[in-house]
Amino acid sequence: MTSSRSFTLFVAVFLAACGGKLPTVVVPPAAGVTAPHALVVTAHPEATRIGVAVLRAGGSAADAAVAVQFALAVCLPVAGNIGGGGFVVYRQTDGAAGALDFRETAPAAASRDMYLDPATGNLVAGASTEGVRSAGVPGTVAGMVALHQKLGKLPWAALVEPAVQLARRGVALTPKEATMLTANGPSLRRLNPDHLPYLLRDAEGTQWRTGDTLKLPVLAQTLARIRDQQEVGFYQGPTAEAIVRTMESRGGLITRADLLAYRPVWREVLRGRYRDLNVLTMPPPSSGGVALLQLLTLLERFDLRKLGFQTPAAVHRIGEAERRVYADRATWLGDPAFTLVPVQNLLDTAYLRRRWATFRPDTITPSARVSAGSFERNDQRKPTHESDQTTHYSIVDAAGNAIACTTTLNGAYGSKVVVKDAGFLLNNEMDDFSSKAGVPNSYGVTGGKANEIQPGKRMLSSMTPTILERNGRLWAVVGSPGGSTIITSVLQTILNITDYGLTMQQAVNAARFHHQWLPADQIRVEKGALPGYTRTQLGRLGWKVVEGAPIGRVDAIRVRADGTLEAGADPRGDDAAAGF
């Protein structure tokens, strides 16, 4: 196995000396981690280490995923979880594939207007984003049990035990982790008034420092119950009682009945094509899979390699495709158990050709003139907010089985409520619903009826775990956190390895850009994305280019022509890859 990770490796673009010529791509060499047999890529070195150990012991990709999930609940508290939920897309070595939905659900006591001021009808600031009332019923533990029962090989207890030991021993904080914990300290203190949560260094509010050890003894006890009793150790008994006490003492909604009623759902994987690739991705209640397949279909007509990497022509076409797809997403996507989601209509090539008929190569199509395509109704809804504090891991085992898993608490540290006597964070996924149709929430964006709050409903998500096949064989495993930017992060990574011929690590490292219909006519870019020439030309087409924070944190694997595995671990975080 070889390893060479560059934290400064972004694709460099240089302008031609003569006017009128398009930029030429200069791609520096980038060697990610490679391995001949098996590979794990996660958002934290400890989780990666544990995942590889499981594979070395003869575990399957699903076994490693279970071990990684519980390890991330310890070493990556900002997003790793047992109090949240997520999605899995899997592919077995024989080609069998499927999807597991362990997304959170709204409690039975939840209601459409629960975050509105009854006197004014206005949204109450922060009501859906922090505190116990922002939490949906967690799905992670039930999801991992279901995954293990279907695809696991090793004993369940052996997969959870490494996380138990990690919680007892503690985790040395990286600079990013120390900074994030310190910054969120005041909120964690305010939202946990009856106890000192483990994420605070002490009662005096001392700041965390790089290298400090974060020990989690109470979480270790909770994980031990899950180790010994599987889902019963979470949804019943002491852990469930601790959740209910936390809810009852602070006016929350989750009850014993909600916990007992939670079930993950196995779904048919969503399938599509891009050039010579088969694309396996997540169906609703994820919007990500549908949106990704729409984008790939719209862009397949263009020779992106000939247009060039991050050139005005390429970015304009990608942005215009995103504009139309995100308008569809805002109107049509939701929980299929509660609303009609016209997946086949949205993916129909004739429909997408009609969506593209208004495209002009010399100017933008203003977002004000773009609405969702029409089937039976058109609510003209606008996108709902999603936080970007999510995490993704990609795994391929020695037999060639693959797992793509994206999991989340939603916001940074979720609701920021730590369950007393259980030591884990609850999600704030209820904010992923539309709190009031047609009215901006606290983030200035609005939502619609298909994603309104209903008891037992799963909130819409952009999580897009994806697996690619070429010639009937596994070719790549891709996914990312990033809220609404997940879809475009996954898209650009796929384009980078297919159309632009980058290595997986180069594809992950390359600076990204994002458009989502609204804010209107705006392309958000990372520092280093889009050279000056491209930005100037986009401005002339009518685009507003806004430079901002990093976009996504892709962790991905590709199978090279010689059969070896090649990782892309995102340098935007503490992500790490390892294998054998």
XYZ file of C-alpha atoms in Angstrom:
580
model
C 0.000 0.000 0.000
C 1.224 3.471 -0.793
C 0.113 6.801 0.639
C 0.671 10.343 -0.530
C -1.891 13.009 0.417
C -1.497 16.593 -0.605
C -3.485 19.194 1.277
C -2.670 21.853 -1.291
C -3.407 19.927 -4.462
C -6.113 21.811 -6.313
C -6.298 21.764 -10.092
C -4.289 24.694 -11.511
C -5.623 26.485 -14.585
C -3.487 28.887 -16.607
C -4.652 31.344 -19.234
C -3.208 31.258 -22.692
C -1.010 34.191 -23.544
C -3.076 35.093 -26.579
C -6.530 36.573 -26.154
C -9.590 34.547 -27.064
C -8.117 31.157 -26.163
C -9.727 28.952 -23.535
C -7.777 28.056 -20.365
C -5.724 24.900 -20.459
C -5.911 22.456 -17.571
C -2.647 21.657 -15.798
C -3.206 18.821 -13.341
C -0.376 18.172 -10.870
C 0.379 14.545 -10.066
C -1.597 13.225 -7.114
C -1.203 9.757 -5.635
C -3.881 8.873 -3.138
C -3.823 5.785 -0.945
C -3.913 2.598 -3.013
C -4.408 -1.006 -1.947
C -4.552 -4.325 -3.807
C -7.443 -5.906 -1.876
C -9.559 -3.683 0.391
C -9.916 -0.006 1.227
C -11.704 2.215 3.753
C -12.112 5.995 3.466
C -13.761 7.939 6.315
C -13.803 11.370 7.902
C -11.474 10.395 10.770
C -8.260 8.334 11.030
C -9.537 6.366 14.052
C -12.678 5.283 12.228
C -10.624 4.309 9.180
C -8.237 2.285 11.368
C -11.131 0.392 12.939
C -12.763 -0.275 9.582
C -9.559 -1.714 8.129
C -9.075 -3.930 11.198
C -12.539 -5.410 10.649
C -11.748 -6.142 6.997
C -8.421 -7.728 7.935
C -10.309 -9.997 10.336
C -12.376 -11.308 7.437
C -15.322 -8.956 7.809
C -17.465 -7.801 4.934
C -17.858 -4.227 3.732
C -21.108 -4.118 5.744
C -19.288 -5.298 8.877
C -16.724 -2.546 8.431
C -19.517 -0.007 7.893
C -21.127 -0.950 11.197
C -17.807 -0.625 13.036
C -17.024 2.683 11.318
C -20.483 4.117 12.100
C -20.137 3.521 15.841
C -16.521 4.682 15.858
C -17.531 7.970 14.207
C -20.086 8.510 16.990
C -17.063 8.664 19.299
C -14.326 10.381 17.309
C -16.406 12.722 15.123
C -19.151 14.090 17.421
C -19.892 17.006 15.087
C -21.550 14.592 12.620
C -20.856 10.945 13.513
C -23.738 9.595 15.520
C -26.022 7.085 17.130
C -28.648 9.808 17.610
C -29.150 10.617 13.931
C -29.771 8.721 10.708
C -28.665 8.238 7.130
C -28.640 6.168 3.942
C -26.635 3.213 2.595
C -26.197 2.097 -1.005
C -24.518 -1.300 -1.320
C -23.279 -3.505 -4.141
C -22.246 -7.120 -3.685
C -19.503 -8.734 -5.718
C -22.136 -10.655 -7.728
C -23.781 -7.392 -8.771
C -26.717 -7.523 -6.341
C -27.424 -4.030 -5.014
C -29.833 -2.219 -2.732
C -30.462 0.794 -0.543
C -31.123 1.132 3.175
C -33.043 4.129 4.533
C -32.427 4.757 8.220
C -33.479 8.393 8.046
C -35.040 9.884 11.178
C -38.823 10.268 11.482
C -41.051 12.940 12.967
C -42.428 12.019 16.428
C -46.122 11.110 16.671
C -46.800 14.376 18.501
C -45.248 16.487 15.723
C -47.514 18.768 13.714
C -47.313 20.962 10.636
C -47.276 24.272 12.545
C -45.258 23.201 15.573
C -42.545 25.807 15.004
C -44.931 28.737 14.472
C -45.873 31.397 17.005
C -49.608 30.768 17.611
C -50.246 34.479 18.071
C -48.562 35.697 14.886
C -48.246 32.599 12.716
C -44.567 33.408 12.203
C -41.661 31.009 12.596
C -40.058 31.058 16.046
C -36.349 31.643 15.551
C -34.264 28.617 16.529
C -37.239 26.409 17.386
C -36.472 23.886 14.638
C -32.696 24.094 14.837
C -31.762 23.555 18.496
C -33.082 21.937 21.645
C -35.103 18.775 22.202
C -38.039 19.819 20.003
C -35.772 19.919 16.946
C -34.965 16.190 17.193
C -36.448 13.459 15.042
C -36.644 9.833 16.145
C -33.097 8.442 15.633
C -32.590 5.712 13.037
C -28.873 4.941 13.111
C -28.802 2.005 15.532
C -31.749 0.242 13.889
C -30.187 0.893 10.496
C -26.864 -0.663 11.457
C -28.608 -3.716 12.913
C -30.582 -4.164 9.679
C -27.417 -3.792 7.579
C -25.584 -6.368 9.677
C -28.462 -8.844 9.599
C -28.588 -8.720 5.795
C -24.924 -8.434 4.811
C -22.763 -8.994 7.891
C -20.397 -11.916 8.536
C -18.672 -11.249 11.851
C -20.448 -11.254 15.232
C -22.256 -8.002 16.025
C -20.503 -7.545 19.376
C -17.083 -7.701 17.728
C -18.043 -4.773 15.472
C -19.282 -2.461 18.240
C -16.583 -3.279 20.794
C -13.860 -1.136 19.127
C -16.074 1.949 19.561
C -16.676 1.025 23.208
C -12.927 0.854 23.791
C -12.327 4.066 21.856
C -14.873 5.913 23.998
C -13.273 4.649 27.211
C -9.734 5.410 26.078
C -10.580 8.762 24.543
C -9.660 10.515 21.310
C -6.878 13.062 20.809
C -8.415 16.185 19.255
C -7.185 17.526 15.951
C -6.913 21.317 15.457
C -10.237 21.367 13.582
C -12.011 19.395 16.306
C -10.626 21.504 19.137
C -11.705 24.685 17.351
C -15.216 23.386 16.626
C -15.818 22.128 20.175
C -14.639 25.391 21.697
C -16.774 27.466 19.323
C -19.883 25.434 20.171
C -19.208 25.360 23.915
C -21.612 28.192 24.872
C -24.499 26.582 22.985
C -23.774 23.160 24.464
C -23.764 24.686 27.960
C -27.005 26.611 27.373
C -28.889 23.656 25.908
C -27.800 21.194 28.615
C -28.574 23.134 31.822
C -29.087 20.069 34.036
C -25.709 18.398 33.477
C -22.190 18.954 32.173
C -22.036 17.252 28.764
C -18.856 15.439 27.823
C -18.201 17.872 24.970
C -17.367 20.617 27.457
C -13.842 20.496 28.836
C -14.957 21.565 32.322
C -17.559 23.627 34.175
C -15.445 26.768 33.814
C -15.646 26.726 30.035
C -11.948 26.106 29.451
C -11.110 25.970 25.769
C -10.134 22.737 24.106
C -6.611 22.530 22.691
C -5.101 20.432 19.946
C -3.990 17.106 21.414
C -6.417 17.187 24.347
C -8.043 13.799 24.971
C -11.830 13.687 24.671
C -13.002 10.805 26.875
C -16.583 9.552 26.691
C -17.241 7.122 29.578
C -21.034 7.547 29.579
C -21.212 7.004 25.826
C -19.043 3.902 26.320
C -21.746 2.466 28.604
C -24.446 3.226 26.033
C -22.407 1.612 23.260
C -21.847 -1.433 25.479
C -25.622 -1.864 25.794
C -25.916 -1.676 21.991
C -23.060 -4.177 21.703
C -24.831 -6.627 23.994
C -28.474 -6.103 22.985
C -28.374 -4.601 19.461
C -31.364 -2.295 18.852
C -33.008 -3.301 22.135
C -30.052 -1.692 23.885
C -31.015 1.657 22.358
C -34.765 1.747 21.715
C -35.627 0.059 25.029
C -34.136 -0.136 28.509
C -31.847 2.441 30.167
C -30.909 4.307 26.982
C -34.513 4.718 25.863
C -35.503 5.818 29.353
C -32.707 8.406 29.343
C -33.989 9.794 26.019
C -37.552 9.990 27.346
C -36.439 11.675 30.572
C -34.535 14.267 28.557
C -37.622 14.890 26.444
C -40.064 15.084 29.337
C -37.862 17.382 31.403
C -37.438 19.910 28.577
C -40.698 19.771 26.648
C -39.578 17.447 23.865
C -41.803 15.212 21.755
C -40.091 11.815 21.390
C -41.837 9.130 23.475
C -41.262 5.484 24.340
C -43.824 4.591 21.683
C -41.906 6.591 19.048
C -38.716 4.730 19.862
C -40.398 1.317 19.768
C -42.129 2.135 16.485
C -39.005 3.148 14.531
C -38.095 0.898 11.594
C -35.458 1.310 8.870
C -36.650 0.683 5.311
C -34.980 -1.377 2.579
C -35.539 0.295 -0.800
C -34.821 -0.522 -4.429
C -31.625 1.179 -5.494
C -32.159 3.965 -8.041
C -30.409 3.123 -11.331
C -29.270 5.268 -14.234
C -26.592 5.618 -16.918
C -23.854 8.120 -17.678
C -21.788 7.444 -20.783
C -20.496 3.887 -20.264
C -21.265 3.787 -16.541
C -24.129 2.291 -14.574
C -25.048 4.584 -11.684
C -26.508 3.095 -8.480
C -27.766 5.740 -6.082
C -30.278 6.560 -3.334
C -34.020 6.857 -4.031
C -36.440 9.157 -2.137
C -36.724 10.346 0.603
C -33.307 11.360 -0.614
C -33.515 13.983 -3.312
C -29.879 13.343 -4.123
C -30.185 10.280 -6.326
C -32.934 11.687 -8.539
C -31.135 15.028 -8.859
C -27.799 13.369 -9.664
C -29.309 11.243 -12.426
C -31.123 14.255 -13.874
C -27.878 16.240 -13.926
C -25.904 13.443 -15.554
C -28.574 12.998 -18.240
C -28.647 16.729 -19.019
C -24.836 16.944 -19.219
C -24.199 13.749 -21.182
C -24.972 15.544 -24.477
C -21.853 17.696 -24.081
C -18.214 16.790 -24.599
C -17.111 18.267 -21.287
C -13.501 17.234 -21.789
C -13.391 19.199 -25.040
C -15.119 22.190 -23.405
C -12.411 22.144 -20.717
C -12.144 21.978 -16.953
C -13.815 24.932 -15.171
C -13.996 26.915 -18.414
C -16.851 29.395 -18.931
C -18.620 27.074 -21.378
C -18.415 24.050 -19.068
C -19.388 25.879 -15.876
C -22.269 27.665 -17.637
C -23.736 24.360 -18.812
C -23.290 22.656 -15.441
C -24.833 25.643 -13.644
C -27.809 25.793 -16.005
C -28.415 22.059 -15.514
C -28.288 22.544 -11.743
C -30.727 25.456 -11.976
C -33.392 23.277 -13.595
C -32.785 20.219 -11.437
C -32.922 22.103 -8.128
C -36.205 23.728 -9.190
C -37.597 20.221 -9.714
C -36.148 19.075 -6.414
C -37.868 21.853 -4.499
C -41.281 21.026 -5.907
C -41.455 17.289 -6.362
C -39.240 15.542 -3.797
C -40.373 14.271 -0.382
C -41.104 11.114 1.616
C -42.743 8.663 -0.853
C -44.870 7.245 1.973
C -46.612 10.616 2.307
C -46.510 12.269 -1.122
C -46.422 11.282 -4.763
C -42.820 11.457 -5.979
C -42.832 11.136 -9.799
C -39.360 9.611 -10.076
C -39.790 8.072 -13.527
C -41.289 11.289 -14.907
C -38.393 13.318 -13.546
C -35.845 10.941 -15.100
C -37.583 10.607 -18.463
C -35.233 11.727 -21.239
C -38.005 13.416 -23.224
C -38.977 15.405 -20.135
C -35.371 16.457 -19.555
C -35.027 17.512 -23.203
C -38.001 19.809 -22.696
C -36.415 21.191 -19.526
C -33.289 22.010 -21.549
C -35.120 23.669 -24.446
C -34.799 27.125 -22.856
C -31.018 26.858 -22.487
C -28.959 29.507 -24.275
C -25.166 29.236 -24.604
C -24.692 33.020 -24.647
C -26.674 34.015 -21.545
C -28.214 32.658 -18.352
C -31.816 31.594 -17.993
C -32.744 33.720 -14.937
C -33.986 31.670 -11.989
C -37.059 33.893 -11.840
C -38.055 32.398 -15.202
C -37.321 28.795 -14.201
C -39.859 26.697 -12.327
C -40.307 22.985 -11.876
C -41.539 20.898 -14.750
C -45.281 20.190 -14.820
C -46.957 16.838 -14.243
C -50.137 16.952 -12.165
C -49.360 19.973 -10.005
C -46.782 22.715 -9.616
C -46.488 24.362 -6.225
C -43.532 26.545 -7.325
C -41.865 25.740 -4.014
C -38.425 26.876 -3.074
C -35.600 24.827 -1.556
C -35.597 23.835 2.068
C -32.515 24.375 4.207
C -30.124 21.572 5.000
C -27.109 21.884 7.225
C -23.764 20.632 5.929
C -22.624 18.819 9.083
C -22.905 15.309 7.732
C -20.300 12.620 7.099
C -19.740 9.963 4.435
C -17.638 6.808 4.250
C -16.803 4.494 1.362
C -15.682 0.880 1.798
C -14.639 -1.961 -0.523
C -13.783 -5.334 1.016
C -11.434 -8.065 -0.228
C -14.266 -9.878 -2.015
C -15.248 -6.746 -3.961
C -18.368 -5.866 -1.964
C -18.933 -2.114 -1.661
C -20.703 0.199 0.772
C -21.453 3.903 0.346
C -22.925 5.381 3.534
C -23.862 8.981 4.300
C -24.989 9.720 7.858
C -25.860 12.877 9.772
C -27.048 14.760 12.832
C -27.975 17.631 10.463
C -26.403 20.728 12.104
C -23.035 20.834 13.818
C -23.543 18.640 16.917
C -27.193 18.292 15.885
C -29.638 19.770 18.370
C -26.681 20.290 20.740
C -28.647 18.299 23.309
C -26.612 15.541 24.959
C -28.876 12.856 26.435
C -28.209 12.870 30.166
C -27.057 9.469 31.484
C -26.534 8.216 27.914
C -23.809 10.558 26.632
C -24.744 11.055 22.986
C -26.055 13.917 20.870
C -29.556 14.102 19.436
C -30.108 15.282 15.870
C -31.905 18.446 14.771
C -33.323 16.870 11.622
C -36.781 18.379 12.108
C -35.335 21.524 10.513
C -35.085 19.595 7.239
C -38.864 19.746 6.984
C -40.646 22.804 5.620
C -41.632 24.570 8.822
C -44.033 26.854 6.961
C -44.740 26.520 3.258
C -43.835 29.604 1.263
C -42.277 31.492 4.186
C -38.510 31.834 4.754
C -37.138 30.014 7.770
C -34.352 31.317 9.989
C -31.867 30.689 7.158
C -33.809 32.845 4.688
C -35.037 29.980 2.506
C -38.494 28.541 2.056
C -40.129 25.177 1.536
C -43.366 23.581 0.393
C -46.163 21.133 1.082
C -44.492 17.903 -0.074
C -41.997 18.287 2.764
C -44.306 19.642 5.477
C -44.149 18.088 8.948
C -46.355 15.044 9.553
C -46.135 12.398 12.312
C -43.966 9.460 11.287
C -42.745 11.194 8.132
C -39.134 11.192 6.953
C -37.695 14.601 6.132
C -36.227 15.329 2.705
C -32.468 14.966 2.331
C -29.763 15.632 -0.265
C -27.551 12.753 0.890
C -26.318 10.965 -2.243
C -24.347 7.767 -1.538
C -23.503 6.420 -4.996
C -21.804 3.409 -6.581
C -20.645 3.258 -10.221
C -20.247 0.181 -12.414
C -18.336 -0.170 -15.667
C -18.718 -3.228 -17.902
C -20.696 -4.979 -15.182
C -17.954 -4.559 -12.581
C -17.522 -2.286 -9.593
C -15.796 0.934 -10.671
C -16.256 3.611 -7.995
C -17.844 4.413 -4.618
C -18.645 8.095 -3.946
C -20.399 10.306 -1.412
C -20.117 13.541 0.542
C -21.571 15.666 3.314
C -22.546 19.250 2.561
C -26.318 19.767 2.769
C -27.684 20.903 -0.584
C -24.108 20.943 -1.964
C -23.833 17.159 -1.544
C -25.412 16.589 -4.944
C -23.069 18.923 -6.798
C -20.010 17.647 -4.893
C -20.800 14.076 -5.932
C -21.570 15.235 -9.487
C -18.274 17.085 -9.904
C -16.290 14.172 -8.492
C -17.897 11.844 -11.030
C -17.256 14.304 -13.876
C -13.656 14.723 -12.723
C -12.871 11.011 -12.973
C -14.930 10.292 -16.100
C -14.775 13.345 -18.365
C -11.560 14.972 -17.141
C -9.493 11.846 -16.472
C -8.323 12.831 -12.980
C -7.162 10.326 -10.391
C -9.585 9.797 -7.529
C -7.492 11.893 -5.159
C -7.197 14.686 -7.738
C -10.936 14.527 -8.346
C -11.645 14.889 -4.631
C -9.068 17.635 -4.117
C -10.201 19.783 -7.042
C -11.884 23.049 -6.009
C -15.679 23.007 -6.386
C -18.529 25.297 -7.358
C -22.267 25.090 -6.698
C -25.587 26.466 -7.938
C -29.046 25.478 -6.663
C -31.622 27.659 -8.478
C -31.957 30.007 -5.499
C -30.248 32.312 -4.516
C -31.019 33.359 -8.062
C -28.286 33.410 -10.724
C -25.511 32.912 -8.156
C -22.646 30.437 -8.404
C -20.933 29.756 -5.085
C -17.260 28.823 -5.428
C -14.500 27.665 -3.131
C -11.259 29.565 -2.942
C -9.248 28.407 -5.942
C -12.266 27.386 -7.999
C -12.802 29.072 -11.345
C -9.851 31.093 -12.699
C -10.217 34.813 -13.257
C -10.926 34.397 -16.966
C -13.822 32.054 -16.222
C -15.260 34.330 -13.543
C -15.146 37.321 -15.897
C -16.833 35.445 -18.718
C -19.514 34.054 -16.413
C -20.252 37.586 -15.261
C -20.806 38.602 -18.875
C -23.271 35.736 -19.246
C -25.241 37.042 -16.246
C -23.849 34.882 -13.433
C -22.872 36.334 -10.054
C -19.820 34.477 -8.702
C -19.596 34.407 -4.881
C -16.522 32.975 -3.164
C -17.197 31.201 0.111
C -16.383 28.329 2.446
C -15.259 24.839 1.380
C -17.910 22.769 -0.393
C -18.409 19.127 0.565
C -15.987 16.542 1.955
C -15.930 13.694 -0.524
C -14.577 10.298 0.518
C -14.401 7.969 -2.455
C -12.813 4.848 -3.949
C -12.126 3.842 -7.552
C -11.142 0.470 -8.983
C -8.244 1.022 -11.379
C -7.692 -0.862 -14.623
C -5.288 -3.286 -12.930
C -7.851 -4.098 -10.225
C -6.156 -2.178 -7.436
C -8.183 0.248 -5.340
C -7.489 3.981 -5.284
C -8.829 6.318 -2.587
C -9.783 9.949 -2.517
C -9.804 11.257 1.065
C -10.908 14.869 1.246
C -8.232 17.308 2.478
C -10.956 19.758 3.572
C -11.233 17.733 6.792
C -9.289 15.185 8.816
C -10.340 12.451 6.395
C -8.155 9.375 6.006
C -7.874 6.298 3.800
C -6.190 2.974 4.496
C -6.310 -0.589 3.211
C -4.347 -3.706 2.448
